[in-house]
Structure formats: C-alpha cells, structure tokens
Amino acid sequence: MTRQRGFTLIEIAVVLTIVALLSVGAIAALQLAMLRTRIADTQTALREAREAVVAFAVVNRSLPCPAVSEVDGTEQSRAGGNCANRRGLLPWQTLGVRGLDGWGNRLGYVVSQNTTAARSLIVAPGQRIALTGEGDVTIRTRDAAGAEVTLNSPTAVAFALWSHGENGRGATTAIGSLIAHDSASNADEQVNSSQPGTSGVLYARDGSVNTAATGGEFDDLVAWESRFVLFGRMMNAGQLP
C-alpha cells in the first residue's frame, strides 16, 4: 500500500514566509522604481520650465513675474516697475508649460528683483535687462556637519525653480490646494515656501529622512540659472548688450 505524504505545517509556514518576503521585496522594488520615475519627471519639468523662463527673457528682455495665484498661471502685474511678489508659483500659463512636478504639484519660482528697478533683472515698462543687472537670489546648502553653506555669490543667480518633492510639504496641487507643512522637523523645507513673498533664499541639499538632522527632513529638488548664463543666451540671440 502506497502512503501519500502531505506538507507539514512547518513546511507550509516556511513557504508562506518565503512568499511574504518575496512580496515585500517586490513591493519595495516597485516603490523605488516609481520614485525614480517621478524624480526623473520632475527633473524634466524643471529643465522645461528653466528653458521657458530663459526664452521669455530672450524674447521680452525681461524675466517673468510669478503667477497671479494658485489657480491663475498668468504672470503678476509689474505696475510700478516690479513684481507684486518676487516669489510664488511658476507662471505656467504665461510660459505655456504644465509647470507640474512628478507628483502633480506646482513648481515654485523666485526671481531676482533689486530695489532699484533700473539695475534689476525685473524692469519697469520701457526698460530692459542690462549687463549691469544683478541677481539677488541666495542658494544655501549644508555641509556634513549640518553647518549652513552659501553656494553662490549674492549677485550671481537670476532666478530659481523648485519642486517640493515626494512629501509635498508646502506644495500647491494642480487644482490649487495647499499641502500644509505638517511637521516641525523640516525647517529648510519651510524656508522653500512657494507662497507669495519677498524672500530670495532657497535651500538645495541632499535628501534626508532624519528628523534630527540640522534643517530637518528634506526632499525638495531645486534648479537655478546664473545671470551670466542668461546674459550669454541673450547675447547669442542679439538681445544684449
């Protein structure tokens, strides 16, 4: 008589454990692949926006102002010679771009705007960018010890763009909703606000999930344009000097 042998409970438990471990690994790999795709999409959106802002300057010999609001992507009025706010959202409608990062949130935008309009990269009607125009956007990072480091000279940056990253803290969604800063452990991300304002300071540093790190957690993606690169593009187009 042939005796049939089935699986023991221990063997079934081992198989289920292996399946569970494989599933966890597959999910983790899928999440990582999705994150990389969204980061790549964000970098593409930042490059597109950067090119559009530079092209706007070449055509108009003036940099655009930030968007009117979270639902109106046309640039703000520059009545009186300056933008109503130098900081806010990328004016996606004026530039003809989507202006969204890989997570579907609006890109932030800050533009240099000195107190003297004639020397500013944002100029009054009838005036234009001149080679004497100076930037006033400051990009900061942190060294390995957490100390603050400034990446550029005070006059070098014409404008900057950024995504609020995967966690989206402080971001504006495509439909105009604000994602709140729900943590007190992300001080540098809070500095990177894309709400209307006058600050010209941004942080661009390595990502971190360490809440105890100086400056806190960070996953923002930041890009900026040197005023000298901008001037070079405008000179090549015959717009300067």
Short mmCIF file of C-alpha atoms in Angstrom, two decimals:
data_model
loop_
_atom_site.label_atom_id
_atom_site.label_comp_id
_atom_site.label_asym_id
_atom_site.label_seq_id
_atom_site.Cartn_x
_atom_site.Cartn_y
_atom_site.Cartn_z
CA MET A 1 0.00 0.00 0.00
CA THR A 2 1.42 3.35 -1.07
CA ARG A 3 1.32 6.00 1.59
CA GLN A 4 0.87 9.60 0.42
CA ARG A 5 2.67 12.29 2.35
CA GLY A 6 1.35 15.87 2.51
CA PHE A 7 3.01 19.08 3.59
CA THR A 8 3.57 19.56 7.26
CA LEU A 9 2.51 22.76 9.00
CA ILE A 10 6.16 23.73 9.36
CA GLU A 11 6.77 23.33 5.63
CA ILE A 12 3.67 25.40 4.79
CA ALA A 13 4.80 28.09 7.23
CA VAL A 14 8.24 28.21 5.61
CA VAL A 15 6.71 28.52 2.12
CA LEU A 16 4.37 31.30 3.26
CA THR A 17 7.30 33.13 4.88
CA ILE A 18 9.31 32.95 1.68
CA VAL A 19 6.35 34.19 -0.38
CA ALA A 20 5.82 37.06 2.05
CA LEU A 21 9.50 38.07 1.89
CA LEU A 22 9.45 37.95 -1.90
CA SER A 23 6.28 40.07 -1.94
CA VAL A 24 7.82 42.68 0.36
CA GLY A 25 10.91 42.80 -1.84
CA ALA A 26 8.82 43.17 -4.99
CA ILE A 27 6.74 45.96 -3.45
CA ALA A 28 9.88 47.78 -2.29
CA ALA A 29 11.42 47.46 -5.76
CA LEU A 30 8.21 48.77 -7.37
CA GLN A 31 8.07 51.73 -4.98
CA LEU A 32 11.70 52.56 -5.71
CA ALA A 33 11.09 52.38 -9.47
CA MET A 34 8.06 54.69 -9.14
CA LEU A 35 10.08 57.16 -7.05
CA ARG A 36 12.86 57.23 -9.65
CA THR A 37 10.32 57.81 -12.41
CA ARG A 38 8.74 60.72 -10.55
CA ILE A 39 12.12 62.26 -9.81
CA ALA A 40 13.05 61.96 -13.49
CA ASP A 41 9.71 63.53 -14.48
CA THR A 42 10.38 66.37 -12.03
CA GLN A 43 13.86 66.99 -13.40
CA THR A 44 12.38 67.12 -16.91
CA ALA A 45 9.73 69.61 -15.74
CA LEU A 46 12.41 71.77 -14.11
CA ARG A 47 14.51 71.78 -17.29
CA GLU A 48 11.46 72.65 -19.41
CA ALA A 49 10.49 75.48 -17.05
CA ARG A 50 14.06 76.78 -16.95
CA GLU A 51 14.24 76.85 -20.74
CA ALA A 52 10.86 78.59 -20.94
CA VAL A 53 11.90 81.31 -18.47
CA VAL A 54 15.15 81.91 -20.37
CA ALA A 55 13.29 82.01 -23.70
CA PHE A 56 10.83 84.52 -22.22
CA ALA A 57 13.79 86.71 -21.24
CA VAL A 58 15.30 86.40 -24.72
CA VAL A 59 12.02 87.42 -26.37
CA ASN A 60 10.99 90.14 -23.91
CA ARG A 61 14.37 91.14 -22.49
CA SER A 62 12.78 90.76 -19.09
CA LEU A 63 12.20 87.87 -16.71
CA PRO A 64 8.57 86.93 -15.95
CA CYS A 65 6.91 87.60 -12.60
CA PRO A 66 5.47 84.72 -10.55
CA ALA A 67 1.92 83.52 -11.21
CA VAL A 68 -1.04 85.63 -10.11
CA SER A 69 -2.40 82.87 -7.86
CA GLU A 70 -2.61 79.12 -7.31
CA VAL A 71 -5.32 78.88 -9.99
CA ASP A 72 -4.24 81.72 -12.33
CA GLY A 73 -0.98 80.88 -14.06
CA THR A 74 -0.51 84.21 -15.81
CA GLU A 75 2.29 86.40 -14.52
CA GLN A 76 1.60 89.08 -11.95
CA SER A 77 1.34 92.74 -12.86
CA ARG A 78 4.61 94.63 -12.74
CA ALA A 79 2.97 98.04 -12.41
CA GLY A 80 5.45 100.48 -10.91
CA GLY A 81 8.42 98.53 -12.28
CA ASN A 82 8.49 95.46 -10.05
CA CYS A 83 6.51 92.27 -9.50
CA ALA A 84 3.81 92.38 -6.82
CA ASN A 85 5.72 89.44 -5.24
CA ARG A 86 9.12 88.19 -6.33
CA ARG A 87 8.35 84.69 -5.06
CA GLY A 88 5.47 82.32 -5.74
CA LEU A 89 4.48 79.77 -8.36
CA LEU A 90 5.93 79.47 -11.85
CA PRO A 91 3.64 81.43 -14.25
CA TRP A 92 2.79 78.29 -16.20
CA GLN A 93 0.11 79.79 -18.41
CA THR A 94 2.23 82.75 -19.48
CA LEU A 95 5.10 80.40 -20.31
CA GLY A 96 2.91 77.74 -21.95
CA VAL A 97 4.19 74.84 -19.81
CA ARG A 98 2.44 72.44 -17.43
CA GLY A 99 4.55 73.61 -14.50
CA LEU A 100 3.92 70.41 -12.53
CA ASP A 101 6.43 68.11 -10.88
CA GLY A 102 6.35 64.30 -10.92
CA TRP A 103 3.85 64.26 -8.05
CA GLY A 104 1.40 66.61 -9.79
CA ASN A 105 2.26 69.70 -7.72
CA ARG A 106 3.10 73.20 -8.96
CA LEU A 107 6.71 74.33 -9.33
CA GLY A 108 7.90 77.19 -7.14
CA TYR A 109 9.62 80.22 -8.70
CA VAL A 110 11.64 83.13 -7.32
CA VAL A 111 13.13 85.90 -9.44
CA SER A 112 15.82 88.49 -8.70
CA GLN A 113 14.36 91.89 -8.07
CA ASN A 114 16.62 94.58 -6.67
CA THR A 115 15.27 97.70 -5.05
CA THR A 116 16.48 99.85 -7.96
CA ALA A 117 14.37 98.85 -10.95
CA ALA A 118 16.82 100.27 -13.49
CA ARG A 119 19.50 97.82 -12.30
CA SER A 120 17.11 94.97 -11.71
CA LEU A 121 16.55 91.84 -13.75
CA ILE A 122 12.85 92.68 -13.41
CA VAL A 123 12.45 96.04 -15.06
CA ALA A 124 9.86 98.77 -15.46
CA PRO A 125 7.90 99.12 -18.72
CA GLY A 126 10.14 100.62 -21.38
CA GLN A 127 13.31 99.41 -19.64
CA ARG A 128 15.15 96.18 -20.34
CA ILE A 129 17.68 93.82 -18.75
CA ALA A 130 21.14 95.36 -18.92
CA LEU A 131 24.57 93.82 -18.38
CA THR A 132 24.70 95.78 -15.13
CA GLY A 133 21.66 93.91 -13.80
CA GLU A 134 22.50 91.88 -10.71
CA GLY A 135 20.83 88.84 -9.21
CA ASP A 136 19.77 88.63 -5.58
CA VAL A 137 18.66 85.02 -5.09
CA THR A 138 20.67 83.09 -2.48
CA ILE A 139 21.05 79.29 -2.69
CA ARG A 140 22.12 77.60 0.54
CA THR A 141 23.08 74.04 1.44
CA ARG A 142 24.52 72.27 4.48
CA ASP A 143 27.86 70.54 4.94
CA ALA A 144 28.37 67.12 6.53
CA ALA A 145 28.26 68.67 9.99
CA GLY A 146 24.99 70.47 9.24
CA ALA A 147 26.53 73.92 9.01
CA GLU A 148 24.94 76.32 6.53
CA VAL A 149 26.90 76.98 3.33
CA THR A 150 26.04 79.55 0.63
CA LEU A 151 26.51 78.15 -2.87
CA ASN A 152 26.58 81.37 -4.88
CA SER A 153 27.77 84.95 -4.71
CA PRO A 154 25.00 87.41 -3.73
CA THR A 155 24.63 88.75 -7.28
CA ALA A 156 25.05 85.61 -9.39
CA VAL A 157 21.59 83.97 -9.60
CA ALA A 158 18.89 85.39 -11.89
CA PHE A 159 16.05 83.06 -10.89
CA ALA A 160 15.37 79.69 -9.28
CA LEU A 161 12.77 76.93 -9.58
CA TRP A 162 11.91 74.08 -7.27
CA SER A 163 9.71 71.09 -6.54
CA HIS A 164 8.51 70.29 -3.02
CA GLY A 165 9.44 66.66 -3.60
CA GLU A 166 7.76 63.42 -2.66
CA ASN A 167 6.42 64.55 0.72
CA GLY A 168 4.89 67.64 -0.93
CA ARG A 169 5.04 69.75 2.22
CA GLY A 170 4.16 73.34 1.35
CA ALA A 171 3.28 72.50 -2.25
CA THR A 172 0.29 73.68 -4.27
CA THR A 173 -1.59 70.96 -6.13
CA ALA A 174 -2.69 71.20 -9.76
CA ILE A 175 -6.19 72.19 -8.61
CA GLY A 176 -4.90 74.92 -6.32
CA SER A 177 -5.00 73.25 -2.91
CA LEU A 178 -2.19 73.90 -0.44
CA ILE A 179 -0.46 70.93 1.21
CA ALA A 180 0.31 72.01 4.76
CA HIS A 181 3.67 71.73 6.49
CA ASP A 182 2.59 69.02 8.91
CA SER A 183 5.94 68.64 10.64
CA ALA A 184 8.16 70.83 12.80
CA SER A 185 11.18 68.79 11.71
CA ASN A 186 11.63 70.24 8.22
CA ALA A 187 12.89 73.79 8.77
CA ASP A 188 14.77 74.01 5.46
CA GLU A 189 11.72 72.86 3.50
CA GLN A 190 9.67 75.54 5.22
CA VAL A 191 12.17 78.15 4.00
CA ASN A 192 11.48 76.82 0.48
CA SER A 193 7.91 78.08 0.58
CA SER A 194 6.28 78.78 -2.79
CA GLN A 195 3.66 81.04 -1.24
CA PRO A 196 3.75 84.69 -2.41
CA GLY A 197 6.54 86.57 -0.67
CA THR A 198 9.72 88.59 -0.89
CA SER A 199 12.41 86.19 0.35
CA GLY A 200 15.14 85.30 -2.11
CA VAL A 201 16.59 82.41 -0.06
CA LEU A 202 16.33 78.73 -1.02
CA TYR A 203 17.87 75.53 0.31
CA ALA A 204 19.27 72.93 -2.09
CA ARG A 205 20.75 69.96 -0.23
CA ASP A 206 20.92 66.18 -0.23
CA GLY A 207 17.73 64.40 0.67
CA SER A 208 17.27 63.22 4.25
CA VAL A 209 14.60 61.46 6.29
CA ASN A 210 16.46 62.16 9.52
CA THR A 211 14.22 64.39 11.62
CA ALA A 212 17.13 65.10 13.97
CA ALA A 213 19.40 66.43 11.21
CA THR A 214 20.14 70.15 11.17
CA GLY A 215 17.46 71.66 8.94
CA GLY A 216 15.36 68.53 9.31
CA GLU A 217 13.96 66.19 6.68
CA PHE A 218 14.44 67.29 3.09
CA ASP A 219 13.44 66.08 -0.37
CA ASP A 220 12.97 69.29 -2.39
CA LEU A 221 14.51 69.46 -5.87
CA VAL A 222 15.96 72.87 -6.79
CA ALA A 223 17.33 74.36 -10.04
CA TRP A 224 18.62 77.85 -10.74
CA GLU A 225 20.05 79.99 -13.53
CA SER A 226 23.21 82.07 -13.36
CA ARG A 227 22.70 85.62 -14.56
CA PHE A 228 25.87 85.23 -16.63
CA VAL A 229 24.48 82.16 -18.41
CA LEU A 230 21.28 84.13 -19.01
CA PHE A 231 23.26 87.09 -20.36
CA GLY A 232 25.18 84.72 -22.65
CA ARG A 233 21.95 83.31 -24.07
CA MET A 234 20.62 86.82 -24.64
CA MET A 235 23.85 87.96 -26.29
CA ASN A 236 23.75 84.97 -28.64
CA ALA A 237 20.19 85.99 -29.56
CA GLY A 238 21.26 89.57 -30.24
CA GLN A 239 19.30 90.98 -27.26
CA LEU A 240 22.41 92.16 -25.38
CA PRO A 241 24.29 94.36 -24.96
#
